[in-house]
PDB file of C-alpha atoms in Angstrom:
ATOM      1  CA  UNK A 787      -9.636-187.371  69.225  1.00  0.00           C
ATOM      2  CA  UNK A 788     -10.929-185.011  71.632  1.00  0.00           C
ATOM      3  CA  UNK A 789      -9.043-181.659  72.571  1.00  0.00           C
ATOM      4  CA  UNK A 790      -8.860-181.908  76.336  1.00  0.00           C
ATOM      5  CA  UNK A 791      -7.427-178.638  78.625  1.00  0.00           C
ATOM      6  CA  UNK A 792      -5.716-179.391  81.860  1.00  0.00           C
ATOM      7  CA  UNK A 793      -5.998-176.537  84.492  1.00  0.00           C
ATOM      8  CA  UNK A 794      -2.668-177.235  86.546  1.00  0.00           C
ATOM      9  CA  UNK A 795       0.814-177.932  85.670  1.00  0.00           C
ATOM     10  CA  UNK A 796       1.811-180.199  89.311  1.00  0.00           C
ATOM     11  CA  UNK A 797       1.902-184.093  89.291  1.00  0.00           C
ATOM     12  CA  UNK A 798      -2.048-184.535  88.850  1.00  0.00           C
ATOM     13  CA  UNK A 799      -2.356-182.517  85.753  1.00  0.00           C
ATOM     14  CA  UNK A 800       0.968-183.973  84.428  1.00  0.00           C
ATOM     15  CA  UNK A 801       0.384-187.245  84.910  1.00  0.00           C
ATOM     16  CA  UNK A 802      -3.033-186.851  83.213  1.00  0.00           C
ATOM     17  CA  UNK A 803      -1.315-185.019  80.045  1.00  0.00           C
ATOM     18  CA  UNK A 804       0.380-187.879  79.226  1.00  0.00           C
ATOM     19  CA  UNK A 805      -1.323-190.082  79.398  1.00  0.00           C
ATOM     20  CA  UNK A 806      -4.285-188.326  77.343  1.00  0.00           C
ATOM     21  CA  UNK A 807      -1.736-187.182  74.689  1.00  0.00           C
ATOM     22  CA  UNK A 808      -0.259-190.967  74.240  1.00  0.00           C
ATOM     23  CA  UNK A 809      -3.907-192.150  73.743  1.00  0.00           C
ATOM     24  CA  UNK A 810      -4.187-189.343  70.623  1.00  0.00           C
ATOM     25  CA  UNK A 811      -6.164-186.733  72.236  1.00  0.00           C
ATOM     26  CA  UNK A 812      -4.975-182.639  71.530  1.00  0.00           C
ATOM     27  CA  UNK A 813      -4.050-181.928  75.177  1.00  0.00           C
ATOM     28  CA  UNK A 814      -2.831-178.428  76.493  1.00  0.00           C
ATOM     29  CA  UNK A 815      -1.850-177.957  79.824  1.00  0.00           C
ATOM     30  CA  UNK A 816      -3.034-174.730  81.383  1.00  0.00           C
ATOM     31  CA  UNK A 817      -0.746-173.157  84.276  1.00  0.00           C
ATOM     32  CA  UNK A 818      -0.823-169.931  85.821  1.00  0.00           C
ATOM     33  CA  UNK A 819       2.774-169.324  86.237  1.00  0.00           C
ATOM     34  CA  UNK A 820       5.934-169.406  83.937  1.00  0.00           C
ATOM     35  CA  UNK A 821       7.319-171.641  86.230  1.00  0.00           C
ATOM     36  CA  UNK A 822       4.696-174.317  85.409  1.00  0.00           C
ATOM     37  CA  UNK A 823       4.979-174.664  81.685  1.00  0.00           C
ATOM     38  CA  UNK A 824       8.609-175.051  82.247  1.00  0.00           C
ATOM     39  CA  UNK A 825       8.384-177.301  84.340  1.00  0.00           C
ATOM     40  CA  UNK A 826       5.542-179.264  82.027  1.00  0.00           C
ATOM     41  CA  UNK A 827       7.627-178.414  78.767  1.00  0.00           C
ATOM     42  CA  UNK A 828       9.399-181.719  78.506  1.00  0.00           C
ATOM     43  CA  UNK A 829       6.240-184.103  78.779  1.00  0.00           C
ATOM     44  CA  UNK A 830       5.967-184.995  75.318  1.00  0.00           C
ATOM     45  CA  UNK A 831       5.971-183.361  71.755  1.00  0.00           C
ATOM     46  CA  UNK A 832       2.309-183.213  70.888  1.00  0.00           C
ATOM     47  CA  UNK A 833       1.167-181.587  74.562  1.00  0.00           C
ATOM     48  CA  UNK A 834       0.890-177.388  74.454  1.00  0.00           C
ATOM     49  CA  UNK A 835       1.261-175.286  77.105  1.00  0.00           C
ATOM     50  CA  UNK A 836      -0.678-171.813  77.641  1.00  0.00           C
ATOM     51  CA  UNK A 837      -2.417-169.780  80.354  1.00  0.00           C
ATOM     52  CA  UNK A 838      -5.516-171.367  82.361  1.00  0.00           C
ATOM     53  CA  UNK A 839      -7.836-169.394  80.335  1.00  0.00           C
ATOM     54  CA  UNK A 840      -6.452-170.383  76.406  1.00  0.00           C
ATOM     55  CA  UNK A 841      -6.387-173.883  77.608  1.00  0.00           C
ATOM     56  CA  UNK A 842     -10.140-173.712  79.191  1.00  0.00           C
ATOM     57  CA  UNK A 843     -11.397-171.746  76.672  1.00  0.00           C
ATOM     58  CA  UNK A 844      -9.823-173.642  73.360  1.00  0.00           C
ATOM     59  CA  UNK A 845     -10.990-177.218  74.887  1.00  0.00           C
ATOM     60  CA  UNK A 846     -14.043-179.157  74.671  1.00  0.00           C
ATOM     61  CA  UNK A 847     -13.190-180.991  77.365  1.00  0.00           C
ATOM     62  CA  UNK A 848     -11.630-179.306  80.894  1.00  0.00           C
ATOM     63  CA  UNK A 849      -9.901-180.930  83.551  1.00  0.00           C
ATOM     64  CA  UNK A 850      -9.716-179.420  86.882  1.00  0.00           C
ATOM     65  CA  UNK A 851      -6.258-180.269  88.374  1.00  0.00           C
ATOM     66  CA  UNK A 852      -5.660-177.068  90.938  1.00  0.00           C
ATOM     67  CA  UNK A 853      -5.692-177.808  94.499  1.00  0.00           C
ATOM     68  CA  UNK A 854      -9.453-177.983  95.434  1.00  0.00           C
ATOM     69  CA  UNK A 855      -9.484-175.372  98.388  1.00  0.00           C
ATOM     70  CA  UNK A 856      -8.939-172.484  95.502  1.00  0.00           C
ATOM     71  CA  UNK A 857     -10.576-174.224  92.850  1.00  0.00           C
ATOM     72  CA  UNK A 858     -13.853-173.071  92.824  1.00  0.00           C
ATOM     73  CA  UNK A 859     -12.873-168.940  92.923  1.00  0.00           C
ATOM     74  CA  UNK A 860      -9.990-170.258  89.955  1.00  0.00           C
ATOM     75  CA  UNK A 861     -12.973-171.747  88.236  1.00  0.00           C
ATOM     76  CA  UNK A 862     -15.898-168.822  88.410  1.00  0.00           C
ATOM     77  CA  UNK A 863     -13.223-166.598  86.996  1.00  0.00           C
ATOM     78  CA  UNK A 864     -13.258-168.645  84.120  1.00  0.00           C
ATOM     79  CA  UNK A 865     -17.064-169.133  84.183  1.00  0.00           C
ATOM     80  CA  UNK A 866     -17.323-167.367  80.312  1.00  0.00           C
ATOM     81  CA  UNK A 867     -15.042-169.723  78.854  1.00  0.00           C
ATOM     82  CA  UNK A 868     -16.538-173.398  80.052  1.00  0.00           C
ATOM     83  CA  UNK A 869     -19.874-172.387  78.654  1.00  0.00           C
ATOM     84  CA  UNK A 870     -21.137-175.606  77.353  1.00  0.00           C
ATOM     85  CA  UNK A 871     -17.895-177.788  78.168  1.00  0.00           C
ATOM     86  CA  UNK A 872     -17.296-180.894  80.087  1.00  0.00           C
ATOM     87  CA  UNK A 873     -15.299-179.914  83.426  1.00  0.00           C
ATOM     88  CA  UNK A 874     -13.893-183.586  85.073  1.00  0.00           C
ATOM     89  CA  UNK A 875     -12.990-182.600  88.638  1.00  0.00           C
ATOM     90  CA  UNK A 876     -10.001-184.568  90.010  1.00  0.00           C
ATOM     91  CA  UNK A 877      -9.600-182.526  92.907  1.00  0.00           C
ATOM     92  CA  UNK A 878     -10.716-182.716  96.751  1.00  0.00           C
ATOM     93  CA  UNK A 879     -10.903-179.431  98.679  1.00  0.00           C
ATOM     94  CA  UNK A 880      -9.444-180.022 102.342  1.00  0.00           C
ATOM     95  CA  UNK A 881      -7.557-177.788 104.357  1.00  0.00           C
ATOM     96  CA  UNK A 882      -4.062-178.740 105.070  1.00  0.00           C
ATOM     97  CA  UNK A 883      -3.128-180.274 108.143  1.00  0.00           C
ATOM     98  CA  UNK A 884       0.175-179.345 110.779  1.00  0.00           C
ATOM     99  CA  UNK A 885       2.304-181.708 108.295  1.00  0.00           C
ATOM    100  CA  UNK A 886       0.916-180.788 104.724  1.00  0.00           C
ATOM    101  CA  UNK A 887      -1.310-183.663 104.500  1.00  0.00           C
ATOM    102  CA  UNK A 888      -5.008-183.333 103.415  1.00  0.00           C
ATOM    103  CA  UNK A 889      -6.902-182.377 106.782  1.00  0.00           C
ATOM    104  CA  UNK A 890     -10.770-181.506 107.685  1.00  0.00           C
ATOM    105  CA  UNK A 891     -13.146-180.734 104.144  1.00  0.00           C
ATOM    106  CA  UNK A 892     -13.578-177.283 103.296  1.00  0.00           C
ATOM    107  CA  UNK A 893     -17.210-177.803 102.161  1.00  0.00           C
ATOM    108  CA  UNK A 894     -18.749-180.552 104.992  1.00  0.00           C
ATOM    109  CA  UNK A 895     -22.235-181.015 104.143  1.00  0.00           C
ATOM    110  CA  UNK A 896     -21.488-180.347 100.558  1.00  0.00           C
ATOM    111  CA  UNK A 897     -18.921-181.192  98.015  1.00  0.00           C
ATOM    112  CA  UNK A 898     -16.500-178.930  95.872  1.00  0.00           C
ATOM    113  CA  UNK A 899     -18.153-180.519  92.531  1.00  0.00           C
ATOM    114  CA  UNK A 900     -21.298-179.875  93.828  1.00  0.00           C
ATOM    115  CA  UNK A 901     -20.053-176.126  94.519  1.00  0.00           C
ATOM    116  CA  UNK A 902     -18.477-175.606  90.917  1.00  0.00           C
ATOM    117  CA  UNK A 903     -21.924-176.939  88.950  1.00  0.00           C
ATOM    118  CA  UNK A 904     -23.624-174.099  90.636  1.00  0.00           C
ATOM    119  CA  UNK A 905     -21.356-171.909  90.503  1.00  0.00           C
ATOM    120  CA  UNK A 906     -21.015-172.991  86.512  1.00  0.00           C
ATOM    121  CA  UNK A 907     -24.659-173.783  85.595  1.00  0.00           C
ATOM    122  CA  UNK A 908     -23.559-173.853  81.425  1.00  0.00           C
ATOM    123  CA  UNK A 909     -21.025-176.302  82.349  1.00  0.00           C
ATOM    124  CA  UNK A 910     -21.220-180.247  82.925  1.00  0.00           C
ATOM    125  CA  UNK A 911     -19.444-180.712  86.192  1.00  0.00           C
ATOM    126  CA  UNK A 912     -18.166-184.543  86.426  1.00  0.00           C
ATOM    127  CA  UNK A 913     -16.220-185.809  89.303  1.00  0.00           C
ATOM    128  CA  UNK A 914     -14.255-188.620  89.185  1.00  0.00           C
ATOM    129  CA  UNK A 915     -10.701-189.821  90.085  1.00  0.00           C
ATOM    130  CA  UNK A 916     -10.422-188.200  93.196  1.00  0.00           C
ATOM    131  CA  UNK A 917     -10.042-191.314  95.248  1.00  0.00           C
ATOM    132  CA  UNK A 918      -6.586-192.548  94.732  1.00  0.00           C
ATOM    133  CA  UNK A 919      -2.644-191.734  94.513  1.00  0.00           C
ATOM    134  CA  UNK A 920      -2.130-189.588  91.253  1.00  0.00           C
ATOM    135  CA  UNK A 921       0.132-192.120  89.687  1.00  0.00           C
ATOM    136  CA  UNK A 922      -3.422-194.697  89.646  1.00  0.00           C
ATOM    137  CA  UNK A 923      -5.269-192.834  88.043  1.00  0.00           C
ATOM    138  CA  UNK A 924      -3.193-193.443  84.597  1.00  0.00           C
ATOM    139  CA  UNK A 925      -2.022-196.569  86.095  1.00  0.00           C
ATOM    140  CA  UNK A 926      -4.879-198.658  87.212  1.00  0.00           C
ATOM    141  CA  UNK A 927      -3.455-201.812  86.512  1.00  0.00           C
ATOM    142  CA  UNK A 928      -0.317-201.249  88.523  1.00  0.00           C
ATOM    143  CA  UNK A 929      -2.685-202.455  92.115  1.00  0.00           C
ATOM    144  CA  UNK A 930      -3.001-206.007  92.848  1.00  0.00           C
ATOM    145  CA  UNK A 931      -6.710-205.548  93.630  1.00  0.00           C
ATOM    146  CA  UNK A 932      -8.518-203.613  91.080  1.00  0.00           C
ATOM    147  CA  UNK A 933      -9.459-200.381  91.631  1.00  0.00           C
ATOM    148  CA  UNK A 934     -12.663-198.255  91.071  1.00  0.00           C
ATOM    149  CA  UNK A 935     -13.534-195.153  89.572  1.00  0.00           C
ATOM    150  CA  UNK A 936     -16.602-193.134  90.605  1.00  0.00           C
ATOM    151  CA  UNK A 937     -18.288-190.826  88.548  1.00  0.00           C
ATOM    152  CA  UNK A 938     -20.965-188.181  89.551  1.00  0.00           C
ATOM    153  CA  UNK A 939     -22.469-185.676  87.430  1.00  0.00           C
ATOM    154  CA  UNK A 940     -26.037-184.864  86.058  1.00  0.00           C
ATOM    155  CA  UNK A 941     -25.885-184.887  82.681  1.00  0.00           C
ATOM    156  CA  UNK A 942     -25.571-188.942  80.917  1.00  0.00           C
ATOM    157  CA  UNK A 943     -24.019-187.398  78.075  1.00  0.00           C
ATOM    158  CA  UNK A 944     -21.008-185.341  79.892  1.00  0.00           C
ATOM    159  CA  UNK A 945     -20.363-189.171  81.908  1.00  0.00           C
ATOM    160  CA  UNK A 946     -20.351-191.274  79.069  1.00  0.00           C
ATOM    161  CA  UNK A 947     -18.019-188.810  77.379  1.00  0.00           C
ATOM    162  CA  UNK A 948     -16.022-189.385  80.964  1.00  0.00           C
ATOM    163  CA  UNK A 949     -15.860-192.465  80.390  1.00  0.00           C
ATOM    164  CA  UNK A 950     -14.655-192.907  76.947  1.00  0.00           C
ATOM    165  CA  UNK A 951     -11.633-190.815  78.786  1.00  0.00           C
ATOM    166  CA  UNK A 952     -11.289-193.058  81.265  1.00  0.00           C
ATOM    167  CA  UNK A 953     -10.952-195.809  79.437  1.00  0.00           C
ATOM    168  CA  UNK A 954      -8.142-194.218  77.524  1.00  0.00           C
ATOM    169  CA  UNK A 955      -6.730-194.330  80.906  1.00  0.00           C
ATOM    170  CA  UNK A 956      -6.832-197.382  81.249  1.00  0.00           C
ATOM    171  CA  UNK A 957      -9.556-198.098  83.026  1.00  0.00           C
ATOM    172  CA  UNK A 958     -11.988-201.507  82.548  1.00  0.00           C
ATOM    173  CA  UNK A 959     -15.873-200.727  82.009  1.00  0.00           C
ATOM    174  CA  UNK A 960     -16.130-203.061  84.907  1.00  0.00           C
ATOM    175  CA  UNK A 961     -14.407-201.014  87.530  1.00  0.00           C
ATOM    176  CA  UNK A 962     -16.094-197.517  86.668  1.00  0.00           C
ATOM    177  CA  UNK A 963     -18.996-196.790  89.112  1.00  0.00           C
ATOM    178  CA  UNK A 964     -21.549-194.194  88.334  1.00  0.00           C
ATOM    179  CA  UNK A 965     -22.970-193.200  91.582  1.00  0.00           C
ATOM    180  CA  UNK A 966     -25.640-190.661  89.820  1.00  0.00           C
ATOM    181  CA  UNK A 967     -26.296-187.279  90.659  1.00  0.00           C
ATOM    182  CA  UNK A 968     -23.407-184.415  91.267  1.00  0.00           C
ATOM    183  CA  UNK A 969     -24.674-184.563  94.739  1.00  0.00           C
ATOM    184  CA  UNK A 970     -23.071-187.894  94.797  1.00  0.00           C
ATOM    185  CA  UNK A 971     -19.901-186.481  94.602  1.00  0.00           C
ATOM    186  CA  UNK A 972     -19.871-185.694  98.184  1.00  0.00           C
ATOM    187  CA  UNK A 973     -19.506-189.426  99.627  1.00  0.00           C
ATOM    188  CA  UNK A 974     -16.589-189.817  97.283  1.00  0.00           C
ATOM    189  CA  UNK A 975     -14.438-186.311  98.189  1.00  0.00           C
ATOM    190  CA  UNK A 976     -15.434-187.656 101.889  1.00  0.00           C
ATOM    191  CA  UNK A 977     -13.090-190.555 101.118  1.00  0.00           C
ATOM    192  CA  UNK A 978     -10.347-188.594 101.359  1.00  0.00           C
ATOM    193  CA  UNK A 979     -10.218-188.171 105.123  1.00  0.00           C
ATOM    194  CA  UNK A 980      -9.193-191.885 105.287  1.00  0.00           C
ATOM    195  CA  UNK A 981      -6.052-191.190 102.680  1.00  0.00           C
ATOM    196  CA  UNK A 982      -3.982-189.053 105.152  1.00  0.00           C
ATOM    197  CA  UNK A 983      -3.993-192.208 107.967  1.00  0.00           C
ATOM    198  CA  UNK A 984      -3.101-194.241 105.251  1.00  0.00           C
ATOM    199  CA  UNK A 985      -0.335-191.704 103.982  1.00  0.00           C
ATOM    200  CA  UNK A 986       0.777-191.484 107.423  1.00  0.00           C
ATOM    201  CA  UNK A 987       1.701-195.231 107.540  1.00  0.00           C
ATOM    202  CA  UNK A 988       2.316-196.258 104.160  1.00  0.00           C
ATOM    203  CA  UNK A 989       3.883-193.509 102.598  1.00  0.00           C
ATOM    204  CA  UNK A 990       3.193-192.588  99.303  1.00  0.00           C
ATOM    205  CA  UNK A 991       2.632-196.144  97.625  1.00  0.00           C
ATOM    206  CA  UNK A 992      -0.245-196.111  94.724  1.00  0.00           C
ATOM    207  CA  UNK A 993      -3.645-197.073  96.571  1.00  0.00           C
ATOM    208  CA  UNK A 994      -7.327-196.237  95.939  1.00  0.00           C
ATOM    209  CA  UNK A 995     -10.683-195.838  98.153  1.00  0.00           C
ATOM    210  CA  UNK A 996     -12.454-198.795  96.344  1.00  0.00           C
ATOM    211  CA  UNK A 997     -15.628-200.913  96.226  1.00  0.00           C
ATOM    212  CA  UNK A 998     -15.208-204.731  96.830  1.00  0.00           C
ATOM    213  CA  UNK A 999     -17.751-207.407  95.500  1.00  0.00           C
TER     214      UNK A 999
END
């Protein structure tokens, strides 16, 4: 059992709470508003709720579920108390776009979990699950063609750790790519300025950026 800490109380970090907790793991959900542990309170039983900072700082594992164009100021503030954690960034940082949907990057030439590893030098950065609808990320069996995960991060330890998570997931060994480096992370959060167009048409059915073979 691993105690995880979610940082955000929307769909991402609830969907991942659930999850986590159902597969044994000591999961508290970190929000930054009232509001968001009430509306988090009925996920299940075993799942606490408590400020960003508790649930950073009580966790060996961290989960970075705020929207990515504040994450990384969210995250220095809380530089002290992810010393020597695993961070798994979920999140991509775009700017929105006239109707709400994910628009241009807000670090081109760079990538947000590239950003937060320097920002957070005594912290493993991982990024992974950035590439789909929320609802696959818990769910990957629920697409007819099976979907990847990418992970990116420098230290082997921190990704295998990943994962063992992602696995609890639901994920198959199979479909997890490790792309290397945290610099790797920016071909990945560049994905995301194909999901709008597919938004656009689709709506907002479960999909993922994925590799073929």
């Amino acid at each position: 059992m691993t105690s995880i800490g979610i940082l955000g109380a929307g769909r991402v970090g609830a969907n991942l709470a659930g999850k986590l907790s159902a597969a044994g793991h000591h999961v508290t959900v970190g929000g930054r508003r009232s509001e968001d542990t009430a509306r988090t309170a009925g996920l299940a039983p075993r799942i606490a709720f408590a400020d960003q900072r508790t649930a950073a700082r009580t966790a060996d594992v961290v989960i970075n579920a705020t929207p990515g164009d504040s994450s990384l100021e969210r995250l220095t503030d809380l530089r002290a108390d992810l010393v020597g954690k695993i961070l798994i960034d979920v999140s991509n940082a775009t700017r929105d776009d006239g109707d709400g949907l994910p628009g241009e990057l807000c670090y081109p030439g760079s990538s947000l979990a590239e950003k937060l590893q320097a920002a957070l030098p005594d912290t493993h950065v991982v990024k992974t699950l950035n590439t789909m609808l929320f609802t696959v990320m818990t769910a990957p069996e629920a697409l007819a063609t099976p979907p990847t995960a990418y992970l990116s991060g420098d230290d082997e330890h921190a990704k295998r750790t990943v994962t063992g998570l992602l696995g609890d997931l639901g994920w198959r060994p199979e479909r997890i790519e490790d792309l290397g480096d945290i610099t790797t992370a920016r071909a990945t959060e560049a994905m995301i300025l194909v999901v709008p167009h597919i938004l656009r048409r689709h709506g907002f059915k479960p999909f993922a950026v994925s590799l073929a073979r």
